[in-house]
């Protein structure tokens, strides 16, 4: 079946006894055993819950993976992945990654003995030369946040499969494109992570995270960590994620169409000095994007010609909401240098171009004309 059909079928008739079309919310902590040594398949809701199981299976299916795991947040999902590694291990990450991913490594996991190197994953030579004898994983974001740099997933996979003494896990944070546009496991990656708070749920109404594994041995290990540490997604939030997921195909098409219109309009604005959107013909890595994904998504960033203007824009927008996060039906605008990327050292932000002239936009599904008119009035003096 095609993607748009599979996404609508998510969790369909999970409850065979009633035939309920919408997956029931199994608001229960525990389950009755039929007899000693017997189980319905559900024993305790930290280990597994039917509502959570429905959404885990749905996302695993969409990512074409072996198994899915739903967590209390995207950061809980990333934590579970990082717990696969041991003190003394080394991992490589995309340098302009989600600010929280940078922070959890910089301020938590490196204290626990995990070494991390942040590189430009759009540059394959940088990736290759960062690999050491103790490197165990490469965590890639593509397109990156907020500069929309494109990493070549297939090439990074083949670098990782070169003759190193240990196999490296390739993990892709697929939050920005969702499986509608990009399915990293089909490109050879080992695991995919999502902040489900973004496009997967799509309505800015739930915080959740997902891991999808590509093979049984990883499923076993992530399943163990999920049950052992317990940062699971509850039944109510699992239901919200499932409900949001059903319109993923529809939403992603609209997000992309609107983002392309906004990007093209911004490009012509006299105060705009750069537009970062993978769908623009001049965007670096556009050919790689087209070879590994079926679209460009709904995220873009732009730079303006003087540092006072962002404050004015954030104050004047009416349709766009000045708020963190992304991927919901509502258009949001953020100021990465003081918000999402505040925990990144100033020098690193400066080198990457995450400065006081850069704004990031999550283009929603409103009418594109209204979005453009809103930016036009916000940008005018
Ligand atoms: C938001 C986000 C996260 C963190 O997810 P939460 O659900 O907020 O914990 C991780 N990666 C990316 C790319 C994100 O945008």
Coordinates of C-alpha atoms and ligand atoms in Angstrom, one line a residue:
X1 CA 0.0 0.0 0.0
X2 CA 1.1 3.6 -0.7
X3 CA 2.2 5.9 2.1
X4 CA -1.0 8.0 2.2
X5 CA -3.1 4.9 2.7
X6 CA -0.8 3.4 5.4
X7 CA -0.8 6.6 7.3
X8 CA -4.6 6.7 7.5
X9 CA -4.7 3.1 8.5
X10 CA -2.5 3.8 11.6
X11 CA -4.0 2.0 14.6
X12 CA -7.2 1.1 12.7
X13 CA -9.4 -1.4 14.5
X14 CA -6.9 -2.0 17.3
X15 CA -9.8 -3.2 19.4
X16 CA -11.0 -6.4 17.7
X17 CA -13.8 -7.0 20.3
X18 CA -15.7 -3.8 19.5
X19 CA -14.4 -2.9 16.1
X20 CA -13.8 0.7 17.2
X21 CA -12.4 2.7 14.3
X22 CA -10.5 5.0 16.6
X23 CA -7.9 3.3 18.8
X24 CA -9.2 3.2 22.4
X25 CA -7.2 5.0 25.0
X26 CA -6.3 2.1 27.4
X27 CA -6.0 4.2 30.5
X28 CA -4.7 1.4 32.6
X29 CA -1.5 0.8 34.6
X30 CA -1.8 -3.0 34.7
X31 CA -3.6 -6.0 33.0
X32 CA -5.2 -9.1 34.5
X33 CA -3.4 -12.3 33.8
X34 CA -5.7 -15.1 32.6
X35 CA -3.8 -17.7 34.7
X36 CA -0.5 -18.3 36.3
X37 CA 2.2 -18.3 33.6
X38 CA -0.2 -16.7 31.0
X39 CA -0.4 -13.2 29.6
X40 CA -2.7 -11.3 27.2
X41 CA 0.6 -9.9 25.8
X42 CA 0.2 -6.9 28.2
X43 CA 1.3 -7.0 31.8
X44 CA 2.1 -3.5 32.9
X45 CA 1.9 -0.2 31.0
X46 CA 5.5 0.8 31.3
X47 CA 6.4 -2.4 29.5
X48 CA 3.6 -2.2 26.9
X49 CA 0.2 -0.5 26.5
X50 CA -2.2 -1.2 23.6
X51 CA -2.6 2.5 22.7
X52 CA 1.2 3.1 22.7
X53 CA 1.7 -0.2 20.8
X54 CA -0.7 1.0 18.0
X55 CA 1.3 4.2 17.5
X56 CA 4.7 2.5 17.8
X57 CA 3.7 0.0 15.1
X58 CA 2.3 2.7 12.9
X59 CA 5.5 4.8 12.9
X60 CA 7.7 1.7 12.4
X61 CA 5.5 0.9 9.4
X62 CA 5.8 4.4 7.9
X63 CA 9.6 4.4 8.4
X64 CA 9.9 0.9 7.0
X65 CA 11.6 -0.2 10.1
X66 CA 11.6 -3.3 12.3
X67 CA 10.1 -1.8 15.5
X68 CA 9.0 1.5 16.9
X69 CA 9.3 2.9 20.5
X70 CA 7.3 5.9 21.8
X71 CA 8.9 8.1 24.5
X72 CA 7.8 11.0 26.6
X73 CA 9.7 13.5 24.4
X74 CA 12.1 13.6 21.6
X75 CA 14.9 14.2 24.1
X76 CA 13.8 11.0 26.0
X77 CA 14.1 9.1 22.7
X78 CA 17.6 10.6 22.1
X79 CA 18.6 9.7 25.7
X80 CA 17.5 6.1 25.1
X81 CA 19.7 6.0 21.9
X82 CA 22.7 7.5 23.8
X83 CA 22.3 4.8 26.5
X84 CA 23.3 2.2 24.0
X85 CA 26.9 3.4 24.4
X86 CA 29.4 3.1 27.2
X87 CA 32.0 5.3 28.9
X88 CA 35.0 5.5 26.6
X89 CA 32.9 5.3 23.4
X90 CA 32.9 8.2 20.9
X91 CA 30.1 9.5 18.8
X92 CA 30.0 11.9 15.9
X93 CA 27.2 14.4 15.5
X94 CA 26.0 17.1 13.1
X95 CA 27.3 20.4 14.4
X96 CA 24.3 22.6 13.7
X97 CA 22.0 20.1 15.4
X98 CA 19.0 20.6 17.6
X99 CA 20.1 22.7 20.6
X100 CA 18.8 20.1 23.1
X101 CA 20.9 17.4 21.5
X102 CA 24.0 19.6 21.8
X103 CA 23.2 20.3 25.4
X104 CA 22.5 16.7 26.5
X105 CA 25.9 15.7 25.1
X106 CA 27.8 18.7 26.3
X107 CA 26.4 18.8 29.8
X108 CA 25.3 15.3 30.6
X109 CA 26.6 12.4 28.5
X110 CA 30.2 13.7 28.2
X111 CA 30.2 13.8 32.0
X112 CA 29.3 10.1 31.9
X113 CA 32.3 9.4 29.8
X114 CA 30.9 9.5 26.3
X115 CA 33.1 11.5 23.9
X116 CA 31.4 13.6 21.2
X117 CA 32.7 15.4 18.1
X118 CA 30.5 17.8 16.2
X119 CA 31.2 18.1 12.5
X120 CA 29.7 19.5 9.4
X121 CA 28.0 16.2 8.2
X122 CA 27.4 17.8 4.8
X123 CA 31.2 17.5 4.4
X124 CA 32.0 13.8 4.0
X125 CA 35.7 14.3 4.5
X126 CA 35.0 15.9 7.9
X127 CA 32.9 12.9 8.8
X128 CA 35.5 10.4 7.7
X129 CA 38.4 12.1 9.5
X130 CA 36.4 12.4 12.8
X131 CA 36.2 8.6 13.1
X132 CA 38.4 7.1 15.7
X133 CA 39.0 3.5 17.0
X134 CA 36.4 4.0 19.7
X135 CA 33.7 5.7 17.5
X136 CA 30.4 3.8 17.8
X137 CA 27.9 6.0 16.1
X138 CA 27.2 8.9 13.8
X139 CA 24.1 10.9 14.6
X140 CA 23.0 12.9 11.6
X141 CA 20.4 15.6 11.2
X142 CA 19.4 16.5 7.6
X143 CA 18.3 19.1 6.8
X144 CA 20.0 20.7 9.7
X145 CA 18.6 23.0 12.2
X146 CA 18.5 25.9 11.5
X147 CA 20.7 26.2 8.4
X148 CA 19.1 23.5 6.4
X149 CA 22.4 21.8 5.4
X150 CA 22.0 18.5 3.6
X151 CA 24.0 15.4 4.6
X152 CA 24.3 12.6 2.2
X153 CA 22.8 9.7 4.2
X154 CA 23.9 6.9 1.8
X155 CA 27.5 8.1 1.6
X156 CA 27.7 8.4 5.4
X157 CA 26.4 4.8 5.7
X158 CA 29.0 3.6 3.2
X159 CA 31.8 5.5 5.2
X160 CA 30.6 3.7 8.3
X161 CA 30.7 0.4 6.5
X162 CA 34.4 0.9 5.5
X163 CA 36.7 -1.4 7.4
X164 CA 36.6 -0.1 10.9
X165 CA 37.3 -2.5 13.7
X166 CA 33.7 -2.0 14.9
X167 CA 30.5 -1.3 12.9
X168 CA 29.2 2.2 13.5
X169 CA 25.5 2.8 14.0
X170 CA 24.1 5.4 11.7
X171 CA 21.3 7.3 13.4
X172 CA 19.2 9.9 11.6
X173 CA 17.1 12.5 13.4
X174 CA 14.3 12.6 10.8
X175 CA 12.1 15.2 12.6
X176 CA 12.4 17.9 9.9
X177 CA 11.2 15.8 6.9
X178 CA 9.1 13.1 8.5
X179 CA 8.8 9.7 6.8
X180 CA 6.5 11.3 4.3
X181 CA 9.5 12.8 2.6
X182 CA 12.5 10.8 3.8
X183 CA 13.0 7.2 5.1
X184 CA 16.6 6.9 6.3
X185 CA 16.3 3.2 7.1
X186 CA 15.7 2.5 3.4
X187 CA 19.0 4.4 2.7
X188 CA 20.9 2.1 5.0
X189 CA 20.7 3.9 8.4
X190 CA 20.3 1.7 11.5
X191 CA 18.0 3.9 13.6
X192 CA 15.7 6.9 13.2
X193 CA 14.7 9.3 15.9
X194 CA 11.9 11.8 15.9
X195 CA 10.6 14.5 18.0
X196 CA 7.0 13.4 17.6
X197 CA 6.1 16.8 19.0
X198 CA 6.7 18.3 15.6
X199 CA 5.4 17.0 12.2
X200 CA 4.3 13.5 13.3
X201 CA 1.7 14.8 15.7
X202 CA 1.4 18.0 13.8
X203 CA -0.9 20.2 16.0
X204 CA 1.4 21.7 18.6
X205 CA -0.6 19.8 21.3
X206 CA 1.6 17.0 22.5
X207 CA 5.3 16.4 23.4
X208 CA 6.5 13.0 22.4
X209 CA 9.5 11.1 20.9
X210 CA 10.0 8.1 18.7
X211 CA 12.8 5.7 17.9
X212 CA 12.5 3.3 15.0
X213 CA 15.0 0.5 14.7
X214 CA 16.1 -1.2 11.5
X215 CA 17.0 -4.6 12.8
X216 CA 16.0 -7.1 15.6
X217 CA 19.1 -6.8 17.7
X218 CA 18.7 -3.0 18.0
X219 CA 15.0 -3.4 18.7
X220 CA 15.8 -5.7 21.6
X221 CA 18.3 -3.2 23.1
X222 CA 16.1 -0.1 22.7
X223 CA 13.1 -2.1 24.0
X224 CA 15.1 -3.1 27.1
X225 CA 16.2 0.6 27.7
X226 CA 12.6 1.9 27.2
X227 CA 11.3 -0.6 29.8
X228 CA 14.2 -0.3 32.2
X229 CA 14.3 3.5 32.3
X230 CA 10.6 4.1 31.9
X231 CA 10.4 7.4 30.0
X232 CA 7.4 6.0 28.0
X233 CA 4.6 7.9 26.2
X234 CA 1.4 7.7 28.2
X235 CA -1.9 6.4 26.6
X236 CA -3.5 9.8 26.2
X237 CA -0.5 11.3 24.4
X238 CA -0.1 8.1 22.4
X239 CA -3.7 8.6 21.2
X240 CA -3.0 12.3 20.3
X241 CA 0.0 11.3 18.3
X242 CA -1.9 8.6 16.5
X243 CA -4.7 11.0 15.7
X244 CA -2.3 13.6 14.4
X245 CA -0.4 11.1 12.4
X246 CA -3.4 10.2 10.2
X247 CA -3.2 13.6 8.3
X248 CA 0.6 13.5 7.9
X249 CA 0.6 13.1 4.1
X250 CA -2.0 15.8 3.6
X251 CA -0.2 18.2 6.0
X252 CA 3.3 17.7 4.6
X253 CA 2.2 18.4 1.1
X254 CA 0.6 21.7 2.2
X255 CA 3.6 22.6 4.5
X256 CA 5.9 22.2 1.5
X257 CA 3.8 24.1 -1.0
X258 CA 3.5 27.1 1.4
X259 CA 7.2 26.9 2.4
X260 CA 8.2 27.2 -1.3
X261 CA 6.0 30.2 -1.8
X262 CA 7.3 31.9 1.3
X263 CA 10.9 31.1 0.4
X264 CA 10.5 32.5 -3.1
X265 CA 8.9 35.7 -1.7
X266 CA 11.6 36.2 0.9
X267 CA 14.3 35.8 -1.7
X268 CA 13.1 38.9 -3.5
X269 CA 12.7 41.1 -0.3
X270 CA 15.3 43.9 -0.2
X271 CA 16.1 43.4 3.6
X272 CA 16.6 39.6 3.2
X273 CA 20.2 38.7 2.6
X274 CA 19.9 34.9 2.5
X275 CA 17.1 32.2 2.4
X276 CA 17.9 28.7 3.5
X277 CA 15.4 26.3 2.0
X278 CA 16.3 23.0 0.4
X279 CA 13.7 23.5 -2.4
X280 CA 15.5 26.6 -3.8
X281 CA 17.4 25.8 -7.0
X282 CA 20.6 27.4 -5.5
X283 CA 20.5 25.6 -2.2
X284 CA 23.7 23.7 -1.6
X285 CA 23.1 19.9 -1.6
X286 CA 19.7 20.2 -3.5
X287 CA 20.8 17.3 -5.7
X288 CA 21.6 15.1 -2.7
X289 CA 18.2 16.1 -1.2
X290 CA 16.4 15.0 -4.3
X291 CA 18.3 11.7 -4.4
X292 CA 17.4 10.7 -0.9
X293 CA 14.1 12.4 -0.2
X294 CA 10.9 13.0 -2.1
X295 CA 10.6 16.6 -1.1
X296 CA 12.0 19.6 0.8
X297 CA 9.7 20.0 3.8
X298 CA 8.2 23.1 5.5
X299 CA 11.1 24.5 7.4
X300 CA 13.2 27.5 6.3
X301 CA 15.5 30.1 7.8
X302 CA 16.4 33.6 6.5
X303 CA 18.9 36.3 7.3
X304 CA 18.2 40.0 7.3
X305 CA 20.4 42.9 6.7
X306 CA 20.5 44.5 10.1
X307 CA 20.4 43.1 13.7
X308 CA 17.5 45.4 14.9
X309 CA 15.0 43.9 12.4
X310 CA 14.4 40.5 14.0
X311 CA 13.0 42.1 17.2
X312 CA 10.7 44.2 15.1
X313 CA 9.5 41.2 13.1
X314 CA 8.9 39.1 16.2
X315 CA 6.9 41.9 17.7
X316 CA 4.8 42.7 14.6
X317 CA 3.9 39.3 13.2
X318 CA 0.2 38.5 13.6
X319 CA -0.4 35.2 11.6
X320 CA 3.0 33.8 12.5
X321 CA 3.3 33.1 16.2
X322 CA 6.6 34.0 17.9
X323 CA 7.1 30.6 19.6
X324 CA 9.6 27.8 19.8
X325 CA 9.0 24.4 18.2
X326 CA 7.9 23.5 14.6
X327 CA 5.9 21.1 12.5
X328 CA 2.4 22.0 13.6
X329 CA -0.4 23.4 11.4
X330 CA 0.2 26.9 12.9
X331 CA 3.1 28.9 11.4
X332 CA 5.8 29.7 13.9
X333 CA 8.8 32.0 13.9
X334 CA 11.8 31.7 16.2
X335 CA 15.1 33.4 16.8
X336 CA 17.6 30.5 17.0
X337 CA 20.5 32.4 18.5
X338 CA 18.6 33.3 21.7
X339 CA 16.1 30.5 21.8
X340 CA 16.6 27.0 20.3
X341 CA 20.4 27.3 20.1
X342 CA 21.1 29.4 23.3
X343 CA 23.1 26.5 24.9
X344 CA 25.5 26.4 22.0
X345 CA 28.7 28.4 22.7
X346 CA 28.8 31.8 21.1
X347 CA 31.9 31.0 19.1
X348 CA 30.3 27.9 17.6
X349 CA 27.1 29.8 16.7
X350 CA 29.2 32.6 15.1
X351 CA 31.1 30.1 13.0
X352 CA 27.9 28.4 11.9
X353 CA 26.1 31.6 11.1
X354 CA 23.5 31.3 13.8
X355 CA 23.6 35.0 14.6
X356 CA 21.4 37.9 15.5
X357 CA 20.3 38.4 11.9
X358 CA 18.9 34.8 11.5
X359 CA 15.3 33.8 11.9
X360 CA 13.7 30.4 11.5
X361 CA 10.3 29.7 10.3
X362 CA 8.0 26.7 10.5
X363 CA 5.6 27.3 7.7
X364 CA 2.1 26.1 8.6
X365 CA -0.9 25.2 6.5
X366 CA -2.7 28.6 6.5
X367 CA -3.3 30.3 3.2
X368 CA 0.2 31.3 1.7
X369 CA -1.1 34.8 0.7
X370 CA -1.8 35.6 4.4
X371 CA 1.5 34.3 5.5
X372 CA 3.3 36.4 2.9
X373 CA 1.2 39.5 3.8
X374 CA 2.1 39.0 7.4
X375 CA 5.8 38.9 6.8
X376 CA 5.5 41.9 4.5
X377 CA 3.9 44.1 7.1
X378 CA 6.3 42.8 9.8
X379 CA 9.4 43.5 7.7
X380 CA 8.3 47.0 6.7
X381 CA 9.5 50.0 8.6
Ligands
LIG1 C1 12.3 19.3 18.9 C2 13.4 18.5 18.4 C3 14.0 17.6 19.2 C4 13.6 17.4 20.7 O1 12.3 16.9 20.8 P1 11.3 17.2 22.1 O2 10.1 16.5 21.7 O3 11.2 18.7 22.1 O4 12.0 16.6 23.3 C5 15.0 16.8 18.7 N1 15.5 16.9 17.4 C6 14.9 17.9 16.6 C7 15.4 18.0 15.2 C8 13.9 18.7 17.1 O5 13.4 19.6 16.3

